[in-house]
Amino acid sequence: MYETEANRKRESPDQIPQDVVARFRELKVTVLERTVLPWSEHCTECVWPTCYTTCDLYSPREDGRCRRFSDGMVRIDCPEAMNSYLLKIRFKQWGKLWTPGNIRLRSVKDALRLERRDHWIGSALFQLPAPVSLKRFTTQKRYSFKKKVGYRTSTGECLPTAFVLECYNPSSKLVRLSLTLRSTDDRVKIPFQQLLEFRPGFHRLRVGYEEITRFLDLGFPFNVEVVPNEEQTETVLFFGVMDFVREVSSIEKPAPDEGTPKEVKKIKCVVWDLDNTIWDGILVEDGPSKLRLKPEIAKILKTLDERGILHSIVSKNNRDEAIGALRNFGIDEYFLCPQISWQPKSEGVEAITRQLNIGVDTLLFVDDSEFELQQVKAVNPELRTLNADRYLQIPDMETLRVPVSAESRERRKMYQVESRRQNIAGGFGNDYIAFLRHCDIRLNVSPMTEENLTRVHELTQRTNQMNFSGNRYEKSVLERILGTSHLDTYVLDVEDRFGNYGVVGFCIIDNRLPLMTDLMFSCRVQSKRVEHAFLAYIIRKYIGISGKDFYANYRKSPRNAPSGQVFTDLFLQEVGEESGVSRLMFPKDREVPDDAIIDVVVHDSIEATRS
């Protein structure tokens, strides 16, 4: 569901290729229930309603709110899709998709009825024969109501199995976005985040419900946002379902009629033995130097991997030695959840099904020992087995013949990312600093130039929550600053494992004192301690150059007060106030705090440091 109250543009479905339409149709047979999240267009720097008057980038919609997508949320009727339409979105700078989150499931039929009713009401509001002010008031109230309903927690017994996001990228380039689910409780610091990489064509992202709940309690209100990486502006994407869903399980699937041939399931994972299966020789007897890969094994692993078929291992061996041998052959990256021990191989197979969350009837177990094949089969009758002397036939087996797609090529990597996420989530607990270190945050520091001046101008116009001076600069003023020798400028951009956030900060230093007159950051990096890392770097730099105390101006406001904690954290002392601006000071003989979380990389200046 989207903002029908403020978006009435529709376009022809002819712009969607038929093979892509067919992909949007697939969820109709796999989803039983779904949520109806109220998606809307938002700004990464939104401080409503202040920014409507302070930001010269404000572009009003018919309801008075800010237009952050070039054409709004354009509806493409697509009866084949599960929600009967697609959304065409052309992201502008700072634009993002946002929704209040909930896991309240509805049947597919009820969800569709709700979507259609919402569309009818939104269309009726547009046609309402009433003054513009009344229509604006009505549409704003309606969306506020939808937002309030969107935060309501689930009262049902059924939980979703996954969050699903469908997207068609019609361009010829890779598009990167960041998906974030974050609690509305500011005390809950650790969000669920994932970098989305959409190559040309259709994509369906599926994130398991349990994967998210390792980071976030979805029983309490939360937000969901999809944000393009910095370089992905004015990019067109078509979105289908963006909801939590409950999918059909093997238990819920209807049994075939008598006389109907039973469908043979495709293999999702090939489980390999090692000795005399992957390689010729026995590791514990011959040693790694005498082992030789079986002919064509590397090619078979790669071929199946590109089809999206996973690989794992169940082998009786010493784990470290076996992993070392696989690494020496250059094939260790292919194997997920390897079970290498001296326990019964049936236990290893069961562990793989649990960790990969797939049925044992979608596994193929390959071993050179008939005894081991029968032992595993006895415990798991639905498991399919193959003697290793027939391994060359594997790529041509009907149950392993599936088309190669961009999605299939990435399947193993998706499992590997999730495996790392699970391991990391288990180690975080409530340790937010450990989570930040896991994010691999890199802060790039550069001077302002003619090339990045426009981006700096946009930032100064939009940022409110982390603007410590309250100043906003016109381009002409920024150009004058460029030519002022005693003013040093710093432009900050940030990247981490979840995306590239682009230009997120700007600072001006009067190098004569030294005095920081301006410091502002995008709220996209709020609570990531980016401001701590930069401020620590800048204090060290200027005390080292001048040998003097470092000063900073801070105009405290209700908006920036929470972020202003950074000055207290770094022990800056208030030494005076004039016209509502506090003068802070860091003494030259005091050691600058260093939490060693963020890499600070300085361009066109001194060499990189860690702060």
PDB file of C-alpha atoms in Angstrom, residues 45 50-51 53-56 455-475 477-478 481 487 505-510 515-522 552-557 559-560 578-583:
ATOM      1  CA  GLU A  45      17.167  14.465   6.294  1.00  0.00           C
ATOM      2  CA  THR A  50      10.908  22.767  10.023  1.00  0.00           C
ATOM      3  CA  CYS A  51      12.638  21.810   6.787  1.00  0.00           C
ATOM      4  CA  THR A  53      10.671  26.559   5.499  1.00  0.00           C
ATOM      5  CA  THR A  54      14.435  26.198   6.027  1.00  0.00           C
ATOM      6  CA  CYS A  55      15.328  24.002   3.038  1.00  0.00           C
ATOM      7  CA  ASP A  56      15.406  25.532  -0.431  1.00  0.00           C
ATOM      8  CA  ARG A 455      26.470  18.469  -2.686  1.00  0.00           C
ATOM      9  CA  VAL A 456      27.714  20.492   0.285  1.00  0.00           C
ATOM     10  CA  HIS A 457      25.095  23.149  -0.457  1.00  0.00           C
ATOM     11  CA  GLU A 458      22.337  20.534  -0.461  1.00  0.00           C
ATOM     12  CA  LEU A 459      23.555  19.158   2.863  1.00  0.00           C
ATOM     13  CA  THR A 460      23.700  22.569   4.515  1.00  0.00           C
ATOM     14  CA  GLN A 461      20.141  23.259   3.375  1.00  0.00           C
ATOM     15  CA  ARG A 462      18.672  20.029   4.676  1.00  0.00           C
ATOM     16  CA  THR A 463      20.417  18.952   7.853  1.00  0.00           C
ATOM     17  CA  ASN A 464      18.764  19.948  11.154  1.00  0.00           C
ATOM     18  CA  GLN A 465      19.192  17.251  13.762  1.00  0.00           C
ATOM     19  CA  MET A 466      22.984  17.265  13.568  1.00  0.00           C
ATOM     20  CA  ASN A 467      23.648  20.875  12.584  1.00  0.00           C
ATOM     21  CA  PHE A 468      25.671  22.261  15.501  1.00  0.00           C
ATOM     22  CA  SER A 469      25.829  25.851  14.246  1.00  0.00           C
ATOM     23  CA  GLY A 470      22.346  26.238  12.786  1.00  0.00           C
ATOM     24  CA  ASN A 471      23.859  27.948   9.751  1.00  0.00           C
ATOM     25  CA  ARG A 472      22.694  27.407   6.175  1.00  0.00           C
ATOM     26  CA  TYR A 473      24.772  28.518   3.248  1.00  0.00           C
ATOM     27  CA  GLU A 474      23.861  29.757  -0.188  1.00  0.00           C
ATOM     28  CA  LYS A 475      26.156  28.653  -3.009  1.00  0.00           C
ATOM     29  CA  VAL A 477      28.644  32.124   0.291  1.00  0.00           C
ATOM     30  CA  LEU A 478      30.280  28.710  -0.080  1.00  0.00           C
ATOM     31  CA  ILE A 481      34.561  30.519   1.681  1.00  0.00           C
ATOM     32  CA  LEU A 487      38.985  29.081   6.548  1.00  0.00           C
ATOM     33  CA  GLY A 505      29.093  16.014   6.725  1.00  0.00           C
ATOM     34  CA  PHE A 506      30.633  19.465   6.390  1.00  0.00           C
ATOM     35  CA  CYS A 507      32.937  21.429   8.672  1.00  0.00           C
ATOM     36  CA  ILE A 508      34.574  24.863   8.662  1.00  0.00           C
ATOM     37  CA  ILE A 509      37.635  25.666  10.776  1.00  0.00           C
ATOM     38  CA  ASP A 510      39.023  29.151  11.319  1.00  0.00           C
ATOM     39  CA  LEU A 515      38.038  27.575  15.993  1.00  0.00           C
ATOM     40  CA  MET A 516      35.444  25.200  14.547  1.00  0.00           C
ATOM     41  CA  THR A 517      32.696  27.552  13.389  1.00  0.00           C
ATOM     42  CA  ASP A 518      30.483  24.970  11.668  1.00  0.00           C
ATOM     43  CA  LEU A 519      29.899  21.232  11.963  1.00  0.00           C
ATOM     44  CA  MET A 520      26.936  19.402  10.466  1.00  0.00           C
ATOM     45  CA  PHE A 521      26.086  15.788   9.633  1.00  0.00           C
ATOM     46  CA  SER A 522      23.359  13.892   7.843  1.00  0.00           C
ATOM     47  CA  ALA A 552      34.303  25.087  18.821  1.00  0.00           C
ATOM     48  CA  ASN A 553      31.040  26.999  18.451  1.00  0.00           C
ATOM     49  CA  TYR A 554      27.819  25.214  19.366  1.00  0.00           C
ATOM     50  CA  ARG A 555      24.335  26.718  19.008  1.00  0.00           C
ATOM     51  CA  LYS A 556      22.260  24.294  21.052  1.00  0.00           C
ATOM     52  CA  SER A 557      18.670  23.597  19.974  1.00  0.00           C
ATOM     53  CA  ARG A 559      16.792  19.348  17.465  1.00  0.00           C
ATOM     54  CA  ASN A 560      20.543  18.965  17.861  1.00  0.00           C
ATOM     55  CA  GLU A 578      27.370  34.966  23.193  1.00  0.00           C
ATOM     56  CA  SER A 579      24.066  35.484  21.336  1.00  0.00           C
ATOM     57  CA  GLY A 580      22.940  31.940  22.089  1.00  0.00           C
ATOM     58  CA  VAL A 581      26.181  30.371  20.815  1.00  0.00           C
ATOM     59  CA  SER A 582      28.274  28.441  23.330  1.00  0.00           C
ATOM     60  CA  ARG A 583      32.073  28.553  23.030  1.00  0.00           C
TER      61      ARG A 583
END
